């Protein structure tokens, strides 16, 4: 049950970006009942908050917590950052919709991103995913996008080919059902097979379905390297031609030869808006990215799915071609990620096979040297011995580009965290929000009010959360109370250290963290 509570004399950051002001805030029945000076408690307990900041609960506009929300309902590292709502289903990866025929394939597909998925962790639709979450309970709220891969695996499978008109219609029907059930939109993952195999006709058909339902099209675009600007054009054209609003996922320019492109990319977004396209973007505040190891391969290597890749790896000529491609010696293909950033900038962050555990935290050069093999041989070994379930961190971004993106007016904060307990993940899953509100604000990236706006109302607007993201009477009482010394402590070498400076976290008026301690309450809901 939500507690009625009077928060006295907090410095209120209302989420709009307006300067903070000292005010009382009265919570009643899970909502903000009043905001003003010298409010009466009306019998409710009083929380003295002088000197502390009170903001709307942070919204993680982009993460991959689909699976862990089923397994760890308290979501400690998210609540500890002041996050009260997560957006899952990103980059084409979602745990639904699965048909009886596609369920096994969807499990395998999702497993490559975050480790083994069991048979009761994929769902025929959002309704049953939501029921499973609600049955277990969850500390915070969840917003879900439909992953394009799930649609394509259900209708087309893993084949690398254009979908027929009938198949497009089947995917549209599946998508429409989930959007009506409450999914916030569709996510594309155009570097990830099988989403990557879609042509413009398929993408436009699905975008139109998104538009017809008043929802959002989110996209991990086709490339963030030398092909960044062209890939942005592809996405912007889809938005223009369908009329759907768009969110470009984790905008970045990866690989040293491509550093310095961010100014052009941001201008392109502004131009698109001038021409009437409603587009914004999310990005995490770190110069490294993270994904699964299969992202290093060309997309056609995964044609037919993971088992087909394994079969191909037993062919000497395939392995030789792959080796040449990866190390930039095949001049007939665009440069590979490995050739752009180097094996030494690819770090192994998580494995499923216990026999490979010692490799976590090492880069591909160090790890290969320790085994007296080459980095390429190690890659093949990881794919085969870890069933492709190896997570990697890639040091590939320029600080200036990162700064330009994360301070731009169209930016919102998304951690892109890939939660995988017991591994050495990217620290963004444990530090993103305090990093923005603390460290980067103190370094002068933005004023605190602007930082909070990027973590609250901007995302609430984009995902249609009309009663969240602002401190205003009538809004749901998702709130975070923190002090000026708020700080992230997760680093690439110690990635799971929790932040400090967050005092209280409320979800729908219930206290889920009190004086920095989790209360164990699970008031969160699947929204939409
Ligand atoms: Zn992505």
Short mmCIF file of C-alpha atoms and ligand atoms in Angstrom, two decimals:
data_model
loop_
_atom_site.label_atom_id
_atom_site.label_comp_id
_atom_site.label_asym_id
_atom_site.label_seq_id
_atom_site.Cartn_x
_atom_site.Cartn_y
_atom_site.Cartn_z
CA UNK A 1 0.00 0.00 0.00
CA UNK A 2 1.26 3.50 -0.74
CA UNK A 3 1.97 5.62 2.30
CA UNK A 4 0.63 9.13 2.61
CA UNK A 5 3.60 11.34 3.34
CA UNK A 6 4.58 14.99 3.48
CA UNK A 7 8.04 15.65 2.07
CA UNK A 8 9.08 18.92 3.69
CA UNK A 9 11.26 21.64 2.18
CA UNK A 10 12.90 19.64 -0.58
CA UNK A 11 14.66 21.32 -3.48
CA UNK A 12 12.18 20.31 -6.13
CA UNK A 13 13.51 19.47 -9.59
CA UNK A 14 10.19 19.23 -11.39
CA UNK A 15 11.46 17.39 -14.47
CA UNK A 16 10.85 20.19 -16.99
CA UNK A 17 14.35 21.60 -16.71
CA UNK A 18 13.12 24.65 -14.76
CA UNK A 19 15.33 25.87 -11.87
CA UNK A 20 14.81 23.96 -8.60
CA UNK A 21 12.67 25.58 -5.93
CA UNK A 22 12.18 24.79 -2.24
CA UNK A 23 8.77 23.30 -1.63
CA UNK A 24 6.73 20.76 0.30
CA UNK A 25 5.26 17.85 -1.64
CA UNK A 26 2.29 15.90 -0.29
CA UNK A 27 1.78 12.29 -1.40
CA UNK A 28 -1.63 10.69 -1.06
CA UNK A 29 -2.97 7.39 -2.43
CA UNK A 30 0.09 6.83 -4.59
CA UNK A 31 -0.07 10.21 -6.32
CA UNK A 32 1.30 13.68 -5.79
CA UNK A 33 -1.58 15.46 -4.06
CA UNK A 34 -0.05 18.90 -3.68
CA UNK A 35 3.14 20.89 -4.27
CA UNK A 36 3.59 24.15 -2.36
CA UNK A 37 4.87 26.05 0.66
CA UNK A 38 3.94 25.14 4.24
CA UNK A 39 1.54 22.34 3.34
CA UNK A 40 -0.33 20.60 6.15
CA UNK A 41 0.57 16.98 6.75
CA UNK A 42 -3.06 16.06 7.53
CA UNK A 43 -1.90 13.30 9.83
CA UNK A 44 0.59 11.86 7.32
CA UNK A 45 4.18 11.21 8.42
CA UNK A 46 6.61 14.02 7.64
CA UNK A 47 9.88 13.43 5.84
CA UNK A 48 12.27 16.32 6.45
CA UNK A 49 14.13 16.89 3.18
CA UNK A 50 15.89 20.20 3.71
CA UNK A 51 18.99 20.37 1.51
CA UNK A 52 17.99 17.30 -0.53
CA UNK A 53 16.79 17.27 -4.13
CA UNK A 54 13.44 15.73 -4.99
CA UNK A 55 13.00 14.69 -8.64
CA UNK A 56 10.62 12.49 -10.61
CA UNK A 57 11.86 8.89 -10.51
CA UNK A 58 14.39 8.35 -13.28
CA UNK A 59 13.26 6.59 -16.45
CA UNK A 60 15.76 4.30 -18.13
CA UNK A 61 14.74 4.94 -21.74
CA UNK A 62 16.74 2.02 -23.10
CA UNK A 63 17.77 -1.19 -21.37
CA UNK A 64 17.70 -4.94 -21.72
CA UNK A 65 16.21 -5.95 -18.36
CA UNK A 66 13.45 -8.08 -19.96
CA UNK A 67 14.75 -11.32 -18.49
CA UNK A 68 16.15 -10.16 -15.16
CA UNK A 69 12.86 -8.51 -14.19
CA UNK A 70 11.42 -12.04 -14.15
CA UNK A 71 14.28 -13.31 -11.98
CA UNK A 72 15.24 -10.47 -9.64
CA UNK A 73 12.09 -8.50 -8.83
CA UNK A 74 13.87 -6.05 -6.51
CA UNK A 75 16.12 -4.74 -9.32
CA UNK A 76 18.55 -3.46 -6.69
CA UNK A 77 21.06 -1.75 -8.98
CA UNK A 78 18.31 0.17 -10.76
CA UNK A 79 16.48 1.32 -7.63
CA UNK A 80 19.86 2.25 -6.12
CA UNK A 81 20.29 4.66 -9.07
CA UNK A 82 16.88 6.24 -8.49
CA UNK A 83 15.32 4.53 -11.51
CA UNK A 84 11.58 3.88 -11.17
CA UNK A 85 10.69 2.92 -14.77
CA UNK A 86 12.56 0.78 -17.30
CA UNK A 87 12.01 0.53 -21.05
CA UNK A 88 12.76 -3.01 -22.28
CA UNK A 89 12.42 -4.81 -25.59
CA UNK A 90 15.14 -2.77 -27.29
CA UNK A 91 17.33 -3.32 -30.36
CA UNK A 92 14.89 -5.96 -31.75
CA UNK A 93 15.23 -8.23 -28.66
CA UNK A 94 12.03 -9.03 -26.73
CA UNK A 95 10.75 -12.19 -25.01
CA UNK A 96 7.48 -12.13 -27.00
CA UNK A 97 5.59 -12.73 -29.24
CA UNK A 98 6.48 -16.39 -29.69
CA UNK A 99 4.33 -18.98 -31.45
CA UNK A 100 4.52 -22.64 -30.45
CA UNK A 101 6.75 -23.12 -33.49
CA UNK A 102 9.06 -20.14 -32.89
CA UNK A 103 9.41 -20.31 -29.09
CA UNK A 104 12.56 -22.44 -29.12
CA UNK A 105 14.22 -20.22 -31.73
CA UNK A 106 13.31 -17.07 -29.82
CA UNK A 107 14.83 -18.55 -26.66
CA UNK A 108 18.07 -19.30 -28.49
CA UNK A 109 18.09 -15.86 -30.07
CA UNK A 110 17.67 -14.05 -26.75
CA UNK A 111 20.19 -16.37 -25.05
CA UNK A 112 22.99 -15.05 -27.25
CA UNK A 113 22.42 -11.59 -25.77
CA UNK A 114 22.00 -12.37 -22.08
CA UNK A 115 22.66 -16.05 -21.40
CA UNK A 116 20.37 -19.05 -21.12
CA UNK A 117 16.61 -18.37 -21.36
CA UNK A 118 14.30 -21.13 -20.10
CA UNK A 119 11.06 -22.32 -21.66
CA UNK A 120 8.88 -20.40 -19.20
CA UNK A 121 10.71 -17.15 -19.97
CA UNK A 122 9.42 -16.60 -23.51
CA UNK A 123 5.78 -15.64 -24.04
CA UNK A 124 3.09 -15.70 -26.68
CA UNK A 125 2.44 -12.02 -26.09
CA UNK A 126 2.71 -9.01 -23.82
CA UNK A 127 -0.38 -10.11 -21.88
CA UNK A 128 1.31 -13.27 -20.62
CA UNK A 129 4.67 -11.53 -20.08
CA UNK A 130 2.82 -8.93 -18.01
CA UNK A 131 1.01 -11.65 -16.02
CA UNK A 132 4.31 -13.38 -15.27
CA UNK A 133 5.87 -10.12 -14.08
CA UNK A 134 2.86 -9.23 -11.95
CA UNK A 135 2.70 -12.72 -10.44
CA UNK A 136 6.33 -12.46 -9.29
CA UNK A 137 6.12 -8.73 -8.40
CA UNK A 138 8.55 -6.01 -9.42
CA UNK A 139 10.00 -3.05 -7.52
CA UNK A 140 9.74 -0.63 -10.44
CA UNK A 141 7.65 -0.05 -13.54
CA UNK A 142 8.24 -1.59 -16.92
CA UNK A 143 7.48 -0.27 -20.39
CA UNK A 144 7.90 -2.77 -23.19
CA UNK A 145 8.65 -2.45 -26.88
CA UNK A 146 7.99 -5.32 -29.28
CA UNK A 147 11.26 -6.64 -30.68
CA UNK A 148 11.35 -6.94 -34.46
CA UNK A 149 13.40 -10.14 -34.20
CA UNK A 150 10.59 -11.88 -32.31
CA UNK A 151 8.14 -10.96 -35.08
CA UNK A 152 10.48 -12.11 -37.82
CA UNK A 153 11.45 -15.36 -36.08
CA UNK A 154 7.73 -16.12 -35.62
CA UNK A 155 6.84 -15.47 -39.26
CA UNK A 156 9.96 -15.81 -41.45
CA UNK A 157 12.47 -17.63 -39.24
CA UNK A 158 16.21 -16.95 -39.56
CA UNK A 159 16.34 -16.95 -43.34
CA UNK A 160 18.25 -14.13 -44.96
CA UNK A 161 15.67 -13.01 -47.46
CA UNK A 162 13.01 -10.43 -48.16
CA UNK A 163 9.67 -11.13 -46.46
CA UNK A 164 6.75 -11.73 -48.81
CA UNK A 165 3.73 -9.43 -48.76
CA UNK A 166 1.76 -12.11 -46.90
CA UNK A 167 4.51 -12.47 -44.31
CA UNK A 168 4.65 -8.70 -43.84
CA UNK A 169 0.92 -8.73 -43.20
CA UNK A 170 1.32 -11.53 -40.65
CA UNK A 171 4.03 -9.57 -38.83
CA UNK A 172 1.85 -6.45 -38.91
CA UNK A 173 -1.05 -8.39 -37.39
CA UNK A 174 1.15 -9.79 -34.60
CA UNK A 175 2.56 -6.33 -33.94
CA UNK A 176 -0.88 -4.68 -33.93
CA UNK A 177 -2.12 -7.15 -31.33
CA UNK A 178 0.77 -6.33 -28.99
CA UNK A 179 0.42 -2.58 -29.50
CA UNK A 180 -3.27 -2.83 -28.61
CA UNK A 181 -2.32 -4.86 -25.52
CA UNK A 182 -0.09 -2.02 -24.32
CA UNK A 183 3.35 -2.34 -25.92
CA UNK A 184 4.87 1.13 -26.34
CA UNK A 185 6.09 0.55 -29.87
CA UNK A 186 8.39 -1.50 -32.07
CA UNK A 187 12.17 -1.80 -31.80
CA UNK A 188 14.39 -2.52 -34.78
CA UNK A 189 17.92 -3.94 -34.53
CA UNK A 190 19.25 -3.53 -38.03
CA UNK A 191 22.74 -4.88 -37.30
CA UNK A 192 21.31 -7.95 -35.60
CA UNK A 193 20.04 -10.88 -37.67
CA UNK A 194 17.26 -11.57 -38.37
CA UNK A 195 16.08 -7.94 -37.94
CA UNK A 196 19.02 -7.02 -40.21
CA UNK A 197 17.53 -9.04 -43.08
CA UNK A 198 14.48 -6.79 -43.46
CA UNK A 199 14.14 -4.58 -46.53
CA UNK A 200 12.50 -1.19 -46.77
CA UNK A 201 9.06 -2.58 -47.72
CA UNK A 202 8.88 -4.69 -44.59
CA UNK A 203 10.17 -1.91 -42.35
CA UNK A 204 7.76 0.61 -43.85
CA UNK A 205 4.78 -1.74 -43.44
CA UNK A 206 5.63 -2.28 -39.77
CA UNK A 207 6.27 1.44 -39.24
CA UNK A 208 2.82 2.21 -40.60
CA UNK A 209 1.28 -0.20 -38.11
CA UNK A 210 3.18 1.61 -35.34
CA UNK A 211 1.89 4.97 -36.60
CA UNK A 212 -1.71 3.74 -36.87
CA UNK A 213 -1.63 2.78 -33.19
CA UNK A 214 -0.07 6.07 -32.07
CA UNK A 215 3.05 4.31 -30.82
CA UNK A 216 6.83 4.72 -31.12
CA UNK A 217 9.40 3.33 -33.55
CA UNK A 218 12.78 2.79 -31.84
CA UNK A 219 15.80 1.74 -33.85
CA UNK A 220 19.24 0.37 -33.38
CA UNK A 221 20.08 1.58 -36.87
CA UNK A 222 22.01 -0.35 -39.53
CA UNK A 223 25.40 1.06 -38.62
CA UNK A 224 27.12 3.47 -36.23
CA UNK A 225 30.50 3.54 -37.93
CA UNK A 226 31.41 4.81 -41.41
CA UNK A 227 27.79 4.14 -42.35
CA UNK A 228 26.28 6.19 -39.50
CA UNK A 229 24.91 9.05 -41.61
CA UNK A 230 23.46 6.76 -44.30
CA UNK A 231 21.91 4.58 -41.62
CA UNK A 232 20.33 7.63 -40.03
CA UNK A 233 18.88 8.56 -43.42
CA UNK A 234 17.30 5.12 -43.70
CA UNK A 235 15.61 5.54 -40.32
CA UNK A 236 14.55 9.15 -40.92
CA UNK A 237 13.00 8.15 -44.28
CA UNK A 238 10.98 5.44 -42.53
CA UNK A 239 9.69 7.92 -39.98
CA UNK A 240 8.88 10.51 -42.64
CA UNK A 241 7.10 8.05 -44.90
CA UNK A 242 5.14 6.34 -42.12
CA UNK A 243 4.51 9.38 -39.92
CA UNK A 244 5.55 7.44 -36.80
CA UNK A 245 7.53 9.24 -34.07
CA UNK A 246 11.02 7.85 -33.62
CA UNK A 247 13.72 7.22 -31.07
CA UNK A 248 17.20 6.56 -32.43
CA UNK A 249 18.87 4.15 -30.01
CA UNK A 250 22.24 4.96 -28.42
CA UNK A 251 23.45 7.54 -30.95
CA UNK A 252 27.24 7.28 -31.37
CA UNK A 253 30.02 7.32 -33.92
CA UNK A 254 32.12 4.22 -33.36
CA UNK A 255 35.69 3.44 -34.36
CA UNK A 256 38.56 5.92 -34.43
CA UNK A 257 38.40 6.66 -38.20
CA UNK A 258 34.79 7.78 -37.64
CA UNK A 259 35.36 10.02 -34.64
CA UNK A 260 34.20 13.60 -35.15
CA UNK A 261 31.06 12.71 -37.10
CA UNK A 262 28.68 13.61 -34.26
CA UNK A 263 28.19 17.23 -35.33
CA UNK A 264 26.92 16.10 -38.72
CA UNK A 265 24.71 13.46 -37.14
CA UNK A 266 23.10 15.96 -34.78
CA UNK A 267 22.55 18.44 -37.63
CA UNK A 268 20.82 15.69 -39.56
CA UNK A 269 18.38 15.17 -36.68
CA UNK A 270 17.66 18.90 -36.46
CA UNK A 271 17.07 19.04 -40.23
CA UNK A 272 14.69 16.10 -40.05
CA UNK A 273 12.74 17.87 -37.34
CA UNK A 274 12.58 21.05 -39.37
CA UNK A 275 10.99 18.97 -42.09
CA UNK A 276 8.37 17.66 -39.69
CA UNK A 277 9.81 14.34 -38.51
CA UNK A 278 9.40 13.75 -34.77
CA UNK A 279 12.72 12.18 -33.81
CA UNK A 280 14.92 12.15 -30.71
CA UNK A 281 17.56 9.78 -29.35
CA UNK A 282 18.95 8.05 -26.29
CA UNK A 283 22.56 7.54 -25.25
CA UNK A 284 24.49 6.26 -22.24
CA UNK A 285 27.24 8.42 -20.70
CA UNK A 286 30.31 6.22 -21.34
CA UNK A 287 32.87 6.03 -24.17
CA UNK A 288 32.52 2.25 -24.54
CA UNK A 289 29.68 0.12 -25.85
CA UNK A 290 28.60 -3.42 -25.08
CA UNK A 291 26.91 -6.22 -26.97
CA UNK A 292 27.18 -9.92 -27.69
CA UNK A 293 30.23 -11.33 -29.43
CA UNK A 294 28.22 -12.27 -32.53
CA UNK A 295 27.95 -8.55 -33.31
CA UNK A 296 31.55 -8.74 -34.53
CA UNK A 297 30.50 -11.05 -37.38
CA UNK A 298 29.07 -9.97 -40.73
CA UNK A 299 25.27 -10.33 -40.67
CA UNK A 300 25.19 -13.10 -43.29
CA UNK A 301 27.31 -15.35 -41.02
CA UNK A 302 24.18 -15.86 -38.94
CA UNK A 303 21.92 -16.75 -41.84
CA UNK A 304 19.78 -19.67 -40.74
CA UNK A 305 20.43 -18.95 -37.05
CA UNK A 306 23.16 -19.85 -34.59
CA UNK A 307 23.31 -23.58 -35.40
CA UNK A 308 23.92 -22.73 -39.06
CA UNK A 309 26.83 -20.50 -37.99
CA UNK A 310 28.33 -23.38 -36.00
CA UNK A 311 28.07 -25.65 -39.05
CA UNK A 312 29.77 -23.01 -41.22
CA UNK A 313 32.61 -22.60 -38.73
CA UNK A 314 33.64 -26.19 -39.41
CA UNK A 315 34.39 -25.24 -43.04
CA UNK A 316 37.98 -24.09 -43.52
CA UNK A 317 37.19 -21.64 -46.33
CA UNK A 318 34.43 -19.95 -44.30
CA UNK A 319 36.80 -19.54 -41.37
CA UNK A 320 39.49 -18.12 -43.63
CA UNK A 321 37.11 -15.61 -45.18
CA UNK A 322 35.85 -14.63 -41.73
CA UNK A 323 39.40 -14.17 -40.49
CA UNK A 324 40.26 -11.89 -43.43
CA UNK A 325 37.03 -9.92 -42.98
CA UNK A 326 37.49 -9.42 -39.24
CA UNK A 327 41.07 -8.23 -39.52
CA UNK A 328 40.34 -5.87 -42.41
CA UNK A 329 42.21 -7.86 -45.06
CA UNK A 330 39.18 -8.45 -47.27
CA UNK A 331 39.04 -5.25 -49.34
CA UNK A 332 35.73 -6.20 -50.98
CA UNK A 333 33.72 -5.66 -47.77
CA UNK A 334 33.20 -2.59 -45.58
CA UNK A 335 35.63 -2.47 -42.64
CA UNK A 336 34.71 -4.77 -39.79
CA UNK A 337 34.28 -3.52 -36.23
CA UNK A 338 37.39 -5.42 -35.17
CA UNK A 339 39.48 -3.79 -37.91
CA UNK A 340 38.20 -0.37 -36.79
CA UNK A 341 38.75 -0.69 -33.06
CA UNK A 342 41.32 -3.51 -32.69
CA UNK A 343 41.13 -6.79 -30.74
CA UNK A 344 42.72 -5.06 -27.75
CA UNK A 345 39.67 -2.83 -27.37
CA UNK A 346 37.26 -5.75 -27.20
CA UNK A 347 36.90 -6.98 -23.62
CA UNK A 348 35.15 -10.19 -22.60
CA UNK A 349 32.45 -9.14 -20.12
CA UNK A 350 30.38 -12.25 -19.54
CA UNK A 351 30.28 -15.96 -20.42
CA UNK A 352 27.81 -18.77 -19.76
CA UNK A 353 30.29 -21.67 -19.81
CA UNK A 354 31.88 -21.95 -16.31
CA UNK A 355 35.06 -23.30 -17.92
CA UNK A 356 35.62 -19.92 -19.59
CA UNK A 357 34.95 -17.81 -16.49
CA UNK A 358 38.62 -16.87 -16.04
CA UNK A 359 38.45 -14.90 -19.30
CA UNK A 360 35.91 -12.38 -17.97
CA UNK A 361 37.46 -8.93 -17.65
CA UNK A 362 40.29 -9.65 -20.11
CA UNK A 363 40.58 -8.15 -23.57
CA UNK A 364 40.80 -10.45 -26.58
CA UNK A 365 44.58 -9.97 -26.95
CA UNK A 366 45.32 -10.72 -23.28
CA UNK A 367 42.90 -13.62 -23.15
CA UNK A 368 44.25 -15.19 -26.35
CA UNK A 369 47.87 -14.78 -25.24
CA UNK A 370 47.06 -16.56 -21.97
CA UNK A 371 45.79 -19.53 -23.99
CA UNK A 372 48.65 -19.37 -26.55
CA UNK A 373 46.22 -18.84 -29.44
CA UNK A 374 45.37 -15.88 -31.69
CA UNK A 375 42.46 -13.52 -30.96
CA UNK A 376 40.66 -14.92 -34.01
CA UNK A 377 41.05 -18.49 -32.73
CA UNK A 378 39.73 -17.30 -29.39
CA UNK A 379 36.68 -15.76 -31.04
CA UNK A 380 35.87 -19.07 -32.75
CA UNK A 381 36.42 -20.93 -29.51
CA UNK A 382 34.11 -18.59 -27.61
CA UNK A 383 31.38 -18.97 -30.22
CA UNK A 384 31.61 -22.77 -30.09
CA UNK A 385 32.28 -23.38 -26.40
CA UNK A 386 30.00 -20.64 -25.06
CA UNK A 387 27.15 -21.20 -27.56
CA UNK A 388 27.63 -17.63 -28.80
CA UNK A 389 26.55 -16.38 -25.37
CA UNK A 390 29.66 -14.28 -24.72
CA UNK A 391 29.15 -10.63 -23.80
CA UNK A 392 31.72 -8.01 -24.81
CA UNK A 393 32.57 -4.39 -23.99
CA UNK A 394 34.00 -2.34 -26.88
CA UNK A 395 36.11 0.77 -26.25
CA UNK A 396 35.23 2.62 -29.42
CA UNK A 397 33.93 6.16 -28.86
CA UNK A 398 35.43 9.64 -28.77
CA UNK A 399 34.80 11.72 -25.61
CA UNK A 400 34.04 14.83 -27.68
CA UNK A 401 31.39 13.04 -29.74
CA UNK A 402 29.95 11.56 -26.55
CA UNK A 403 29.79 15.00 -24.94
CA UNK A 404 28.11 16.51 -28.02
CA UNK A 405 25.44 13.78 -28.07
CA UNK A 406 24.76 13.71 -24.32
CA UNK A 407 24.39 17.48 -24.04
CA UNK A 408 22.16 17.88 -27.13
CA UNK A 409 18.57 19.00 -26.65
CA UNK A 410 17.14 15.88 -28.33
CA UNK A 411 19.01 13.48 -26.03
CA UNK A 412 17.54 11.37 -23.24
CA UNK A 413 19.35 8.98 -20.93
CA UNK A 414 19.17 5.25 -21.52
CA UNK A 415 21.66 2.94 -19.82
CA UNK A 416 21.59 0.21 -22.51
CA UNK A 417 22.53 -2.01 -19.56
CA UNK A 418 22.84 -5.75 -20.24
CA UNK A 419 22.22 -7.30 -16.82
CA UNK A 420 23.91 -10.62 -16.31
CA UNK A 421 24.55 -11.50 -12.66
CA UNK A 422 27.95 -12.90 -11.76
CA UNK A 423 29.76 -11.44 -14.79
CA UNK A 424 31.89 -8.30 -15.37
CA UNK A 425 29.41 -6.21 -17.36
CA UNK A 426 29.66 -2.67 -18.68
CA UNK A 427 29.38 -0.32 -15.65
CA UNK A 428 26.50 1.56 -17.30
CA UNK A 429 24.05 -0.93 -15.77
CA UNK A 430 25.15 0.21 -12.28
CA UNK A 431 26.10 3.85 -12.68
CA UNK A 432 24.43 5.66 -15.56
CA UNK A 433 21.94 7.87 -13.70
CA UNK A 434 24.12 9.01 -10.77
CA UNK A 435 26.89 9.58 -13.32
CA UNK A 436 24.71 12.03 -15.23
CA UNK A 437 23.26 13.76 -12.12
CA UNK A 438 26.60 13.77 -10.28
CA UNK A 439 29.94 13.43 -12.00
CA UNK A 440 29.05 14.85 -15.44
CA UNK A 441 26.93 17.67 -14.01
CA UNK A 442 29.85 18.65 -11.76
CA UNK A 443 32.18 18.52 -14.76
CA UNK A 444 29.92 21.12 -16.39
CA UNK A 445 28.17 18.98 -19.02
CA UNK A 446 24.80 20.42 -18.00
CA UNK A 447 23.05 22.04 -15.04
CA UNK A 448 21.33 19.60 -12.68
CA UNK A 449 17.87 20.63 -13.90
CA UNK A 450 18.82 19.77 -17.46
CA UNK A 451 20.36 16.46 -16.36
CA UNK A 452 17.13 15.52 -14.59
CA UNK A 453 14.98 16.52 -17.56
CA UNK A 454 16.98 14.07 -19.74
CA UNK A 455 16.25 11.31 -17.21
CA UNK A 456 12.55 12.00 -16.61
CA UNK A 457 10.06 14.06 -18.62
CA UNK A 458 11.77 13.60 -21.97
CA UNK A 459 11.45 9.85 -21.78
CA UNK A 460 7.95 10.03 -20.26
CA UNK A 461 6.80 12.10 -23.23
CA UNK A 462 8.45 9.80 -25.77
CA UNK A 463 6.86 6.64 -24.35
CA UNK A 464 3.45 8.18 -23.76
CA UNK A 465 3.66 8.06 -19.94
CA UNK A 466 1.33 10.99 -19.42
CA UNK A 467 1.17 10.77 -15.61
CA UNK A 468 4.87 10.32 -14.89
CA UNK A 469 8.12 12.22 -15.30
CA UNK A 470 7.06 15.46 -13.56
CA UNK A 471 6.61 16.63 -9.97
CA UNK A 472 3.09 18.02 -10.35
CA UNK A 473 -0.20 17.47 -8.52
CA UNK A 474 -2.02 14.49 -10.02
CA UNK A 475 1.11 12.71 -11.21
CA UNK A 476 1.94 9.21 -9.96
CA UNK A 477 4.29 9.48 -6.97
CA UNK A 478 7.38 7.92 -8.58
CA UNK A 479 10.05 10.04 -6.89
CA UNK A 480 13.71 10.07 -5.96
CA UNK A 481 15.29 12.04 -3.12
CA UNK A 482 19.05 12.53 -3.39
CA UNK A 483 21.85 14.72 -2.08
CA UNK A 484 24.24 16.96 -3.92
CA UNK A 485 27.12 14.49 -3.53
CA UNK A 486 25.33 11.85 -5.65
CA UNK A 487 28.03 9.76 -7.32
CA UNK A 488 28.50 6.62 -9.40
CA UNK A 489 31.22 4.17 -8.36
CA UNK A 490 30.97 1.48 -11.03
CA UNK A 491 34.04 1.38 -13.30
CA UNK A 492 35.12 -0.88 -16.14
CA UNK A 493 37.32 -2.79 -13.68
CA UNK A 494 34.78 -2.82 -10.81
CA UNK A 495 31.54 -2.60 -12.76
CA UNK A 496 29.00 -3.62 -10.13
CA UNK A 497 29.72 -1.06 -7.40
CA UNK A 498 26.54 0.72 -6.39
CA UNK A 499 26.27 4.50 -6.38
CA UNK A 500 25.94 6.72 -3.30
CA UNK A 501 23.85 9.78 -2.53
CA UNK A 502 20.38 8.40 -3.28
CA UNK A 503 18.35 8.57 -0.05
CA UNK A 504 14.76 7.56 -0.79
CA UNK A 505 13.00 6.10 -3.81
CA UNK A 506 9.21 6.00 -4.13
CA UNK A 507 7.29 3.96 -6.70
CA UNK A 508 3.60 4.86 -6.89
CA UNK A 509 3.87 6.31 -3.38
CA UNK A 510 5.47 3.21 -1.87
CA UNK A 511 8.96 3.46 -0.43
CA UNK A 512 11.21 0.94 -2.21
CA UNK A 513 14.43 2.42 -0.86
CA UNK A 514 14.66 4.18 2.50
CA UNK A 515 17.85 5.92 3.66
CA UNK A 516 19.74 3.93 1.06
CA UNK A 517 18.32 0.54 2.15
CA UNK A 518 16.00 -1.58 -0.01
CA UNK A 519 12.65 -2.13 1.68
CA UNK A 520 11.71 -5.22 -0.34
CA UNK A 521 8.42 -3.70 -1.52
CA UNK A 522 7.32 -4.54 -5.07
CA UNK A 523 4.79 -1.90 -6.18
CA UNK A 524 5.89 -1.76 -9.84
CA UNK A 525 3.58 -2.49 -12.77
CA UNK A 526 3.91 -3.16 -16.47
CA UNK A 527 2.65 0.14 -17.88
CA UNK A 528 0.52 0.58 -20.97
ZN1 LIG B 1 21.29 -1.52 -29.49
#
